[in-house]
């Protein structure tokens, strides 16, 4: 490729950024940054029945959160705009006229009822369904008759017979299609609005896109698009078709599949870190050179290449994503993790909308206690429930510990220490526990496991001193009295 690399992400603005679209955008971005090229984001909004007014901003917000900065789009402009298809209708009309005048396209007056009848007749004869081309050679009289009926034509592309259309795909290598299996296809509807296959080639040409990365569901569109590039005398860009993303059952992922969180906005709301999500998505179908799996964005840019993108489907493994996000959360500054967790604690009604200095310190300690265990920030609600619920739930192991004969002595002594304590901070609590050891002679598991079981209902858990501080002096004393 002699020209500077230009790639594009071109979604329909019908909703939030989906994981499949995010992977395409990420691969575009990484290649553009690695090779000093341009990453263009444009919007295919010609299907007005599915258009969502907030769809463009939803998509851009998803890309922003992932940290994928673009070079040209609707918000910042660029030399090849507009970047919305509905603002480019005059451009499509010019190229549509060119195809009509050169004989590569023709008006088709068939109604939906006509086409349905044709399909039924083909089926009755045991033939493959497809448009027969009946409007290819209409006479001026036939056209006049249709116009008199008030029919508005769609425009079809005239597919040449007996052609083998081949191309070298950057992922799938050599691919071939027979033109006889395609049939003349519609490139503009009766209202003049172009269909996807036509609009996309005009946009890619006018925006100087020279590498098209997209999902393999578009593979069958490629021969149609190549034919139109040739008919318009345009250079054909390179293509890279990415394999499907499968769910954990190795079945095609559908947007109704609830076993997988599928939209980037949901990951943001649940408190995942964008750098972890980017790292995970990059590995959906791409493998780095070695065994390493954790990469910064800069490391991905330095290493990413289509040569290591697999032809085989990628499996979306939620367990792996959660493991990876946990690894990122462990390394993140505590203040950042606190910021992610606070909205979830507020939504659960666990903390006030406004925190004073003491409240902020308490929440920071709470999050710090659970930072190692969290897979994503929303889990703070479940992990910290013992500090908020009035009724203590004691599990089976803890109940067994509390039946041991030394426990009443340990709890009685500790209750006394708590009631007399002037300070109940993380720093002060170890001295209280040491005094219980002196008074009762019990230490180690007999001491610490008894107190943990009595106050948290669990035998094991995070740092005991911090846990007791978070429960607070009054709650600790109350729970001890209830048990004793």
GROMACS .gro file of C-alpha atoms in nm:
model
  484
    1UNK     CA    1   0.000   0.000   0.000
    2UNK     CA    2   0.169   0.319  -0.123
    3UNK     CA    3  -0.085   0.568   0.012
    4UNK     CA    4  -0.109   0.655   0.385
    5UNK     CA    5  -0.338   0.407   0.561
    6UNK     CA    6  -0.699   0.524   0.596
    7UNK     CA    7  -0.948   0.305   0.780
    8UNK     CA    8  -1.303   0.367   0.897
    9UNK     CA    9  -1.559   0.251   1.150
   10UNK     CA   10  -1.904   0.304   1.000
   11UNK     CA   11  -2.189   0.195   1.228
   12UNK     CA   12  -2.562   0.251   1.189
   13UNK     CA   13  -2.675   0.489   1.467
   14UNK     CA   14  -2.931   0.245   1.605
   15UNK     CA   15  -2.808   0.212   1.963
   16UNK     CA   16  -2.509   0.176   2.194
   17UNK     CA   17  -2.170   0.045   2.084
   18UNK     CA   18  -2.184  -0.335   2.060
   19UNK     CA   19  -1.887  -0.555   2.146
   20UNK     CA   20  -1.853  -0.664   1.781
   21UNK     CA   21  -1.847  -0.304   1.660
   22UNK     CA   22  -1.601  -0.214   1.935
   23UNK     CA   23  -1.363  -0.486   1.813
   24UNK     CA   24  -1.381  -0.356   1.455
   25UNK     CA   25  -1.322   0.001   1.571
   26UNK     CA   26  -1.033  -0.108   1.794
   27UNK     CA   27  -0.859  -0.300   1.513
   28UNK     CA   28  -0.906   0.003   1.285
   29UNK     CA   29  -0.764   0.234   1.551
   30UNK     CA   30  -0.462   0.018   1.636
   31UNK     CA   31  -0.359  -0.020   1.270
   32UNK     CA   32  -0.407   0.350   1.198
   33UNK     CA   33  -0.196   0.449   1.496
   34UNK     CA   34   0.074   0.192   1.426
   35UNK     CA   35   0.117   0.299   1.063
   36UNK     CA   36   0.063   0.672   1.107
   37UNK     CA   37  -0.269   0.659   0.922
   38UNK     CA   38  -0.614   0.806   0.977
   39UNK     CA   39  -0.906   0.657   1.171
   40UNK     CA   40  -1.239   0.783   1.036
   41UNK     CA   41  -1.575   0.742   1.210
   42UNK     CA   42  -1.880   0.795   0.991
   43UNK     CA   43  -2.247   0.700   1.024
   44UNK     CA   44  -2.465   0.494   0.792
   45UNK     CA   45  -2.805   0.638   0.873
   46UNK     CA   46  -2.996   0.579   0.550
   47UNK     CA   47  -3.223   0.321   0.717
   48UNK     CA   48  -3.450   0.576   0.881
   49UNK     CA   49  -3.682   0.306   1.021
   50UNK     CA   50  -3.404   0.192   1.259
   51UNK     CA   51  -3.248   0.534   1.315
   52UNK     CA   52  -3.222   0.644   1.678
   53UNK     CA   53  -3.172   1.013   1.746
   54UNK     CA   54  -2.918   0.953   2.024
   55UNK     CA   55  -2.746   0.674   1.830
   56UNK     CA   56  -2.456   0.882   1.701
   57UNK     CA   57  -2.367   1.023   2.041
   58UNK     CA   58  -2.412   0.679   2.201
   59UNK     CA   59  -2.158   0.532   1.958
   60UNK     CA   60  -1.912   0.818   2.003
   61UNK     CA   61  -1.942   0.799   2.382
   62UNK     CA   62  -1.859   0.428   2.370
   63UNK     CA   63  -1.547   0.496   2.163
   64UNK     CA   64  -1.447   0.785   2.390
   65UNK     CA   65  -1.476   0.566   2.699
   66UNK     CA   66  -1.253   0.304   2.537
   67UNK     CA   67  -0.999   0.575   2.457
   68UNK     CA   68  -1.019   0.534   2.079
   69UNK     CA   69  -0.962   0.886   1.947
   70UNK     CA   70  -1.070   0.944   1.587
   71UNK     CA   71  -0.923   1.177   1.326
   72UNK     CA   72  -1.240   1.263   1.129
   73UNK     CA   73  -1.608   1.242   1.218
   74UNK     CA   74  -1.933   1.431   1.264
   75UNK     CA   75  -1.809   1.620   1.571
   76UNK     CA   76  -1.467   1.738   1.450
   77UNK     CA   77  -1.523   1.737   1.075
   78UNK     CA   78  -1.251   1.657   0.824
   79UNK     CA   79  -1.161   1.705   0.458
   80UNK     CA   80  -1.402   1.442   0.324
   81UNK     CA   81  -1.729   1.519   0.504
   82UNK     CA   82  -2.016   1.517   0.563
   83UNK     CA   83  -1.979   1.206   0.780
   84UNK     CA   84  -2.347   1.112   0.785
   85UNK     CA   85  -2.496   0.940   0.482
   86UNK     CA   86  -2.823   1.133   0.489
   87UNK     CA   87  -2.618   1.451   0.437
   88UNK     CA   88  -2.447   1.298   0.132
   89UNK     CA   89  -2.752   1.217  -0.087
   90UNK     CA   90  -2.647   1.454  -0.368
   91UNK     CA   91  -2.307   1.276  -0.385
   92UNK     CA   92  -2.476   0.937  -0.425
   93UNK     CA   93  -2.711   1.073  -0.692
   94UNK     CA   94  -2.416   1.185  -0.905
   95UNK     CA   95  -2.265   0.835  -0.901
   96UNK     CA   96  -2.605   0.673  -0.949
   97UNK     CA   97  -2.657   0.880  -1.266
   98UNK     CA   98  -2.314   0.769  -1.386
   99UNK     CA   99  -2.411   0.401  -1.351
  100UNK     CA  100  -2.744   0.456  -1.525
  101UNK     CA  101  -2.586   0.643  -1.815
  102UNK     CA  102  -2.313   0.381  -1.863
  103UNK     CA  103  -2.567   0.097  -1.865
  104UNK     CA  104  -2.434  -0.062  -1.546
  105UNK     CA  105  -2.764   0.009  -1.369
  106UNK     CA  106  -3.128   0.032  -1.472
  107UNK     CA  107  -3.466   0.139  -1.328
  108UNK     CA  108  -3.680  -0.146  -1.192
  109UNK     CA  109  -4.056  -0.091  -1.165
  110UNK     CA  110  -4.135  -0.424  -0.995
  111UNK     CA  111  -4.353  -0.385  -0.689
  112UNK     CA  112  -4.317  -0.599  -0.376
  113UNK     CA  113  -4.621  -0.797  -0.494
  114UNK     CA  114  -4.453  -0.859  -0.834
  115UNK     CA  115  -4.136  -0.981  -0.666
  116UNK     CA  116  -4.330  -1.203  -0.425
  117UNK     CA  117  -4.518  -1.362  -0.714
  118UNK     CA  118  -4.191  -1.420  -0.902
  119UNK     CA  119  -4.041  -1.592  -0.595
  120UNK     CA  120  -4.348  -1.815  -0.560
  121UNK     CA  121  -4.331  -1.917  -0.926
  122UNK     CA  122  -3.959  -1.996  -0.897
  123UNK     CA  123  -4.025  -2.207  -0.588
  124UNK     CA  124  -4.305  -2.396  -0.767
  125UNK     CA  125  -4.063  -2.480  -1.050
  126UNK     CA  126  -3.798  -2.591  -0.802
  127UNK     CA  127  -3.564  -2.308  -0.904
  128UNK     CA  128  -3.328  -2.103  -0.690
  129UNK     CA  129  -3.496  -1.780  -0.584
  130UNK     CA  130  -3.363  -1.449  -0.712
  131UNK     CA  131  -3.453  -1.153  -0.926
  132UNK     CA  132  -3.496  -1.260  -1.290
  133UNK     CA  133  -3.390  -0.930  -1.444
  134UNK     CA  134  -3.727  -0.870  -1.609
  135UNK     CA  135  -3.679  -0.491  -1.608
  136UNK     CA  136  -3.333  -0.499  -1.766
  137UNK     CA  137  -3.454  -0.421  -2.117
  138UNK     CA  138  -3.776  -0.225  -2.077
  139UNK     CA  139  -3.891  -0.035  -2.385
  140UNK     CA  140  -3.973   0.336  -2.364
  141UNK     CA  141  -4.342   0.239  -2.401
  142UNK     CA  142  -4.326   0.001  -2.104
  143UNK     CA  143  -4.152   0.264  -1.893
  144UNK     CA  144  -4.417   0.522  -1.990
  145UNK     CA  145  -4.695   0.279  -1.892
  146UNK     CA  146  -4.541   0.217  -1.550
  147UNK     CA  147  -4.492   0.590  -1.497
  148UNK     CA  148  -4.857   0.649  -1.590
  149UNK     CA  149  -4.957   0.403  -1.318
  150UNK     CA  150  -4.766   0.620  -1.071
  151UNK     CA  151  -4.495   0.364  -1.011
  152UNK     CA  152  -4.161   0.497  -0.885
  153UNK     CA  153  -3.865   0.280  -0.981
  154UNK     CA  154  -3.589   0.147  -0.763
  155UNK     CA  155  -3.247   0.125  -0.927
  156UNK     CA  156  -3.077  -0.211  -0.982
  157UNK     CA  157  -2.715  -0.285  -1.062
  158UNK     CA  158  -2.665  -0.500  -1.371
  159UNK     CA  159  -2.452  -0.796  -1.262
  160UNK     CA  160  -2.243  -0.937  -1.549
  161UNK     CA  161  -2.286  -1.307  -1.624
  162UNK     CA  162  -2.021  -1.578  -1.592
  163UNK     CA  163  -1.771  -1.374  -1.390
  164UNK     CA  164  -1.544  -1.508  -1.118
  165UNK     CA  165  -1.494  -1.227  -0.869
  166UNK     CA  166  -1.184  -1.291  -0.660
  167UNK     CA  167  -0.990  -1.086  -0.408
  168UNK     CA  168  -0.715  -1.128  -0.151
  169UNK     CA  169  -0.857  -1.084   0.199
  170UNK     CA  170  -0.610  -0.973   0.469
  171UNK     CA  171  -0.755  -1.234   0.706
  172UNK     CA  172  -0.919  -1.501   0.490
  173UNK     CA  173  -0.661  -1.496   0.206
  174UNK     CA  174  -0.797  -1.573  -0.145
  175UNK     CA  175  -1.176  -1.557  -0.176
  176UNK     CA  176  -1.387  -1.615  -0.490
  177UNK     CA  177  -1.752  -1.571  -0.584
  178UNK     CA  178  -1.944  -1.651  -0.904
  179UNK     CA  179  -2.140  -1.358  -1.044
  180UNK     CA  180  -2.421  -1.590  -1.161
  181UNK     CA  181  -2.515  -1.651  -0.798
  182UNK     CA  182  -2.561  -1.284  -0.716
  183UNK     CA  183  -2.848  -1.149  -0.927
  184UNK     CA  184  -2.917  -0.785  -1.009
  185UNK     CA  185  -2.946  -0.607  -0.675
  186UNK     CA  186  -3.110  -0.281  -0.571
  187UNK     CA  187  -2.870   0.011  -0.516
  188UNK     CA  188  -3.129   0.286  -0.464
  189UNK     CA  189  -3.484   0.270  -0.336
  190UNK     CA  190  -3.779   0.443  -0.507
  191UNK     CA  191  -3.735   0.746  -0.281
  192UNK     CA  192  -3.380   0.785  -0.416
  193UNK     CA  193  -3.209   0.687  -0.089
  194UNK     CA  194  -2.917   0.451  -0.165
  195UNK     CA  195  -2.890   0.105  -0.016
  196UNK     CA  196  -2.597   0.002   0.201
  197UNK     CA  197  -2.391  -0.169  -0.070
  198UNK     CA  198  -2.394   0.133  -0.299
  199UNK     CA  199  -2.356   0.410  -0.041
  200UNK     CA  200  -2.066   0.237   0.131
  201UNK     CA  201  -1.850   0.214  -0.182
  202UNK     CA  202  -1.910   0.577  -0.270
  203UNK     CA  203  -1.822   0.683   0.084
  204UNK     CA  204  -1.512   0.465   0.099
  205UNK     CA  205  -1.390   0.599  -0.235
  206UNK     CA  206  -1.464   0.965  -0.163
  207UNK     CA  207  -1.304   0.939   0.184
  208UNK     CA  208  -0.998   0.762   0.037
  209UNK     CA  209  -1.043   0.454   0.256
  210UNK     CA  210  -0.789   0.197   0.140
  211UNK     CA  211  -0.843  -0.080   0.396
  212UNK     CA  212  -1.191  -0.197   0.500
  213UNK     CA  213  -1.203  -0.400   0.822
  214UNK     CA  214  -1.542  -0.551   0.904
  215UNK     CA  215  -1.717  -0.866   1.024
  216UNK     CA  216  -1.740  -1.176   0.808
  217UNK     CA  217  -2.117  -1.127   0.773
  218UNK     CA  218  -2.019  -0.868   0.510
  219UNK     CA  219  -1.814  -1.115   0.308
  220UNK     CA  220  -2.098  -1.186   0.064
  221UNK     CA  221  -2.138  -0.809   0.005
  222UNK     CA  222  -1.780  -0.779  -0.117
  223UNK     CA  223  -1.828  -0.916  -0.473
  224UNK     CA  224  -2.122  -0.679  -0.524
  225UNK     CA  225  -1.910  -0.389  -0.410
  226UNK     CA  226  -1.612  -0.488  -0.624
  227UNK     CA  227  -1.837  -0.494  -0.933
  228UNK     CA  228  -1.960  -0.144  -0.856
  229UNK     CA  229  -1.608  -0.013  -0.795
  230UNK     CA  230  -1.510  -0.146  -1.136
  231UNK     CA  231  -1.819  -0.003  -1.307
  232UNK     CA  232  -1.744   0.342  -1.164
  233UNK     CA  233  -1.374   0.320  -1.249
  234UNK     CA  234  -1.274   0.338  -0.883
  235UNK     CA  235  -0.977   0.157  -0.725
  236UNK     CA  236  -1.084  -0.134  -0.503
  237UNK     CA  237  -0.965  -0.106  -0.141
  238UNK     CA  238  -0.815  -0.396   0.053
  239UNK     CA  239  -1.049  -0.598   0.273
  240UNK     CA  240  -1.013  -0.777   0.605
  241UNK     CA  241  -1.315  -0.978   0.723
  242UNK     CA  242  -1.309  -1.069   1.092
  243UNK     CA  243  -1.444  -1.403   1.210
  244UNK     CA  244  -1.752  -1.422   1.431
  245UNK     CA  245  -1.751  -1.380   1.807
  246UNK     CA  246  -1.909  -1.684   1.974
  247UNK     CA  247  -2.058  -1.712   2.321
  248UNK     CA  248  -1.914  -1.947   2.583
  249UNK     CA  249  -2.123  -2.233   2.441
  250UNK     CA  250  -1.943  -2.171   2.108
  251UNK     CA  251  -2.265  -2.058   1.943
  252UNK     CA  252  -2.310  -1.743   1.738
  253UNK     CA  253  -2.359  -1.450   1.971
  254UNK     CA  254  -2.698  -1.287   1.935
  255UNK     CA  255  -2.799  -0.953   2.084
  256UNK     CA  256  -3.064  -1.139   2.285
  257UNK     CA  257  -2.801  -1.362   2.448
  258UNK     CA  258  -2.814  -1.268   2.817
  259UNK     CA  259  -2.512  -1.483   2.915
  260UNK     CA  260  -2.286  -1.206   2.786
  261UNK     CA  261  -2.287  -0.833   2.855
  262UNK     CA  262  -2.281  -0.710   2.497
  263UNK     CA  263  -2.275  -0.330   2.499
  264UNK     CA  264  -1.981  -0.111   2.598
  265UNK     CA  265  -2.210   0.125   2.791
  266UNK     CA  266  -2.302  -0.165   3.024
  267UNK     CA  267  -1.937  -0.225   3.109
  268UNK     CA  268  -1.895   0.142   3.191
  269UNK     CA  269  -2.203   0.137   3.414
  270UNK     CA  270  -2.088  -0.178   3.597
  271UNK     CA  271  -1.753  -0.024   3.678
  272UNK     CA  272  -1.515  -0.205   3.447
  273UNK     CA  273  -1.194  -0.025   3.357
  274UNK     CA  274  -1.178   0.078   2.990
  275UNK     CA  275  -0.816  -0.030   2.955
  276UNK     CA  276  -0.911  -0.382   3.070
  277UNK     CA  277  -1.200  -0.398   2.822
  278UNK     CA  278  -0.971  -0.279   2.538
  279UNK     CA  279  -0.710  -0.540   2.634
  280UNK     CA  280  -0.974  -0.815   2.636
  281UNK     CA  281  -1.139  -0.712   2.307
  282UNK     CA  282  -0.800  -0.695   2.133
  283UNK     CA  283  -0.753  -1.065   2.208
  284UNK     CA  284  -1.087  -1.161   2.048
  285UNK     CA  285  -0.940  -1.314   1.734
  286UNK     CA  286  -0.590  -1.161   1.752
  287UNK     CA  287  -0.299  -1.332   1.920
  288UNK     CA  288   0.026  -1.159   2.016
  289UNK     CA  289   0.362  -1.317   1.950
  290UNK     CA  290   0.429  -1.463   2.296
  291UNK     CA  291   0.243  -1.583   2.605
  292UNK     CA  292   0.178  -1.236   2.749
  293UNK     CA  293  -0.190  -1.135   2.768
  294UNK     CA  294  -0.180  -0.802   2.950
  295UNK     CA  295  -0.111  -0.503   2.725
  296UNK     CA  296  -0.139  -0.128   2.754
  297UNK     CA  297  -0.293   0.055   2.460
  298UNK     CA  298   0.054   0.170   2.354
  299UNK     CA  299   0.183  -0.189   2.360
  300UNK     CA  300  -0.113  -0.302   2.150
  301UNK     CA  301  -0.041  -0.029   1.895
  302UNK     CA  302   0.323  -0.139   1.874
  303UNK     CA  303   0.235  -0.507   1.823
  304UNK     CA  304  -0.098  -0.524   1.643
  305UNK     CA  305  -0.105  -0.659   1.288
  306UNK     CA  306  -0.367  -0.832   1.076
  307UNK     CA  307  -0.122  -1.118   1.006
  308UNK     CA  308  -0.199  -1.258   1.352
  309UNK     CA  309  -0.578  -1.226   1.326
  310UNK     CA  310  -0.737  -1.571   1.315
  311UNK     CA  311  -0.980  -1.703   1.055
  312UNK     CA  312  -1.147  -1.905   1.332
  313UNK     CA  313  -1.424  -1.759   1.548
  314UNK     CA  314  -1.328  -1.598   1.877
  315UNK     CA  315  -1.495  -1.714   2.200
  316UNK     CA  316  -1.620  -1.443   2.437
  317UNK     CA  317  -1.519  -1.568   2.781
  318UNK     CA  318  -1.679  -1.360   3.058
  319UNK     CA  319  -1.468  -1.537   3.323
  320UNK     CA  320  -1.151  -1.428   3.146
  321UNK     CA  321  -1.275  -1.070   3.113
  322UNK     CA  322  -1.358  -1.062   3.484
  323UNK     CA  323  -1.016  -1.207   3.572
  324UNK     CA  324  -0.849  -0.945   3.354
  325UNK     CA  325  -1.051  -0.656   3.495
  326UNK     CA  326  -0.975  -0.774   3.848
  327UNK     CA  327  -0.603  -0.769   3.761
  328UNK     CA  328  -0.637  -0.409   3.637
  329UNK     CA  329  -0.841  -0.305   3.944
  330UNK     CA  330  -0.573  -0.443   4.177
  331UNK     CA  331  -0.313  -0.218   4.012
  332UNK     CA  332  -0.534   0.090   3.986
  333UNK     CA  333  -0.493   0.379   4.234
  334UNK     CA  334  -0.734   0.333   4.525
  335UNK     CA  335  -0.883   0.680   4.465
  336UNK     CA  336  -0.987   0.575   4.113
  337UNK     CA  337  -1.150   0.254   4.236
  338UNK     CA  338  -1.333   0.450   4.508
  339UNK     CA  339  -1.469   0.685   4.243
  340UNK     CA  340  -1.604   0.385   4.048
  341UNK     CA  341  -1.761   0.225   4.356
  342UNK     CA  342  -1.931   0.526   4.517
  343UNK     CA  343  -2.226   0.548   4.270
  344UNK     CA  344  -2.307   0.179   4.331
  345UNK     CA  345  -2.301   0.219   4.710
  346UNK     CA  346  -2.523   0.528   4.678
  347UNK     CA  347  -2.767   0.348   4.448
  348UNK     CA  348  -2.792   0.063   4.700
  349UNK     CA  349  -2.875   0.319   4.971
  350UNK     CA  350  -2.562   0.225   5.167
  351UNK     CA  351  -2.408   0.573   5.175
  352UNK     CA  352  -2.532   0.931   5.157
  353UNK     CA  353  -2.533   1.128   4.829
  354UNK     CA  354  -2.287   1.373   4.987
  355UNK     CA  355  -1.996   1.245   5.197
  356UNK     CA  356  -1.816   1.448   5.462
  357UNK     CA  357  -1.448   1.394   5.534
  358UNK     CA  358  -1.511   1.109   5.780
  359UNK     CA  359  -1.756   0.943   5.541
  360UNK     CA  360  -1.505   0.967   5.255
  361UNK     CA  361  -1.235   0.809   5.474
  362UNK     CA  362  -1.475   0.529   5.573
  363UNK     CA  363  -1.571   0.455   5.210
  364UNK     CA  364  -1.204   0.462   5.107
  365UNK     CA  365  -1.127   0.201   5.373
  366UNK     CA  366  -1.425  -0.010   5.260
  367UNK     CA  367  -1.316  -0.009   4.896
  368UNK     CA  368  -0.953  -0.069   4.991
  369UNK     CA  369  -1.061  -0.375   5.190
  370UNK     CA  370  -1.230  -0.523   4.884
  371UNK     CA  371  -1.009  -0.394   4.601
  372UNK     CA  372  -0.823  -0.725   4.565
  373UNK     CA  373  -1.147  -0.924   4.538
  374UNK     CA  374  -1.358  -0.708   4.307
  375UNK     CA  375  -1.406  -0.819   3.946
  376UNK     CA  376  -1.585  -0.491   3.867
  377UNK     CA  377  -1.691  -0.194   4.079
  378UNK     CA  378  -2.062  -0.287   4.107
  379UNK     CA  379  -1.957  -0.593   4.309
  380UNK     CA  380  -1.872  -0.363   4.601
  381UNK     CA  381  -2.241  -0.376   4.700
  382UNK     CA  382  -2.242  -0.753   4.740
  383UNK     CA  383  -1.894  -0.770   4.892
  384UNK     CA  384  -1.968  -0.508   5.156
  385UNK     CA  385  -2.319  -0.617   5.255
  386UNK     CA  386  -2.208  -0.738   5.600
  387UNK     CA  387  -2.125  -0.380   5.700
  388UNK     CA  388  -2.474  -0.249   5.624
  389UNK     CA  389  -2.725  -0.522   5.700
  390UNK     CA  390  -2.869  -0.518   6.049
  391UNK     CA  391  -2.926  -0.893   6.071
  392UNK     CA  392  -2.609  -1.102   6.064
  393UNK     CA  393  -2.622  -1.419   5.854
  394UNK     CA  394  -2.385  -1.684   5.992
  395UNK     CA  395  -2.270  -1.950   5.748
  396UNK     CA  396  -2.225  -2.318   5.834
  397UNK     CA  397  -1.849  -2.302   5.896
  398UNK     CA  398  -1.878  -1.997   6.120
  399UNK     CA  399  -2.166  -2.157   6.314
  400UNK     CA  400  -1.944  -2.460   6.384
  401UNK     CA  401  -1.663  -2.235   6.512
  402UNK     CA  402  -1.902  -2.048   6.743
  403UNK     CA  403  -2.000  -2.377   6.913
  404UNK     CA  404  -1.644  -2.438   7.035
  405UNK     CA  405  -1.603  -2.413   7.414
  406UNK     CA  406  -1.345  -2.131   7.420
  407UNK     CA  407  -1.561  -1.890   7.219
  408UNK     CA  408  -1.774  -1.736   7.502
  409UNK     CA  409  -1.459  -1.638   7.694
  410UNK     CA  410  -1.301  -1.476   7.389
  411UNK     CA  411  -1.617  -1.284   7.292
  412UNK     CA  412  -1.687  -1.171   7.649
  413UNK     CA  413  -1.333  -1.039   7.685
  414UNK     CA  414  -1.344  -0.864   7.349
  415UNK     CA  415  -1.683  -0.705   7.430
  416UNK     CA  416  -1.529  -0.560   7.743
  417UNK     CA  417  -1.236  -0.418   7.547
  418UNK     CA  418  -1.468  -0.264   7.288
  419UNK     CA  419  -1.695  -0.101   7.546
  420UNK     CA  420  -1.398   0.054   7.728
  421UNK     CA  421  -1.213   0.162   7.412
  422UNK     CA  422  -1.169   0.537   7.370
  423UNK     CA  423  -1.057   0.489   7.008
  424UNK     CA  424  -1.186   0.232   6.759
  425UNK     CA  425  -0.963   0.299   6.461
  426UNK     CA  426  -0.778   0.052   6.240
  427UNK     CA  427  -0.461   0.145   6.430
  428UNK     CA  428  -0.619   0.102   6.777
  429UNK     CA  429  -0.793  -0.236   6.723
  430UNK     CA  430  -0.479  -0.458   6.730
  431UNK     CA  431  -0.411  -0.347   7.090
  432UNK     CA  432  -0.765  -0.452   7.191
  433UNK     CA  433  -0.716  -0.796   7.037
  434UNK     CA  434  -0.378  -0.832   7.209
  435UNK     CA  435  -0.538  -0.760   7.545
  436UNK     CA  436  -0.800  -1.031   7.482
  437UNK     CA  437  -0.514  -1.275   7.417
  438UNK     CA  438  -0.354  -1.178   7.750
  439UNK     CA  439  -0.680  -1.202   7.943
  440UNK     CA  440  -0.796  -1.539   7.800
  441UNK     CA  441  -0.476  -1.713   7.692
  442UNK     CA  442  -0.629  -1.784   7.350
  443UNK     CA  443  -0.443  -1.675   7.037
  444UNK     CA  444  -0.414  -1.746   6.664
  445UNK     CA  445  -0.716  -1.917   6.508
  446UNK     CA  446  -0.894  -1.960   6.841
  447UNK     CA  447  -0.884  -1.584   6.890
  448UNK     CA  448  -0.920  -1.437   6.543
  449UNK     CA  449  -1.154  -1.696   6.390
  450UNK     CA  450  -1.391  -1.670   6.687
  451UNK     CA  451  -1.416  -1.291   6.656
  452UNK     CA  452  -1.444  -1.296   6.275
  453UNK     CA  453  -1.719  -1.563   6.285
  454UNK     CA  454  -1.913  -1.372   6.549
  455UNK     CA  455  -1.897  -1.036   6.373
  456UNK     CA  456  -1.902  -1.119   6.001
  457UNK     CA  457  -2.072  -1.463   5.999
  458UNK     CA  458  -1.779  -1.603   5.800
  459UNK     CA  459  -1.463  -1.794   5.891
  460UNK     CA  460  -1.248  -1.630   5.625
  461UNK     CA  461  -1.240  -1.279   5.485
  462UNK     CA  462  -1.032  -0.967   5.428
  463UNK     CA  463  -0.825  -0.785   5.690
  464UNK     CA  464  -0.991  -0.826   6.031
  465UNK     CA  465  -0.875  -0.493   6.178
  466UNK     CA  466  -1.021  -0.297   5.886
  467UNK     CA  467  -1.339  -0.507   5.893
  468UNK     CA  468  -1.395  -0.428   6.262
  469UNK     CA  469  -1.329  -0.056   6.207
  470UNK     CA  470  -1.582  -0.051   5.921
  471UNK     CA  471  -1.846  -0.223   6.134
  472UNK     CA  472  -1.792   0.045   6.397
  473UNK     CA  473  -1.782   0.030   6.774
  474UNK     CA  474  -2.161   0.028   6.829
  475UNK     CA  475  -2.237  -0.246   6.575
  476UNK     CA  476  -1.949  -0.464   6.700
  477UNK     CA  477  -2.069  -0.432   7.060
  478UNK     CA  478  -2.432  -0.498   6.959
  479UNK     CA  479  -2.346  -0.814   6.763
  480UNK     CA  480  -2.130  -0.947   7.047
  481UNK     CA  481  -2.408  -0.888   7.301
  482UNK     CA  482  -2.664  -1.062   7.080
  483UNK     CA  483  -2.444  -1.369   7.040
  484UNK     CA  484  -2.348  -1.387   7.406
   0.00000   0.00000   0.00000
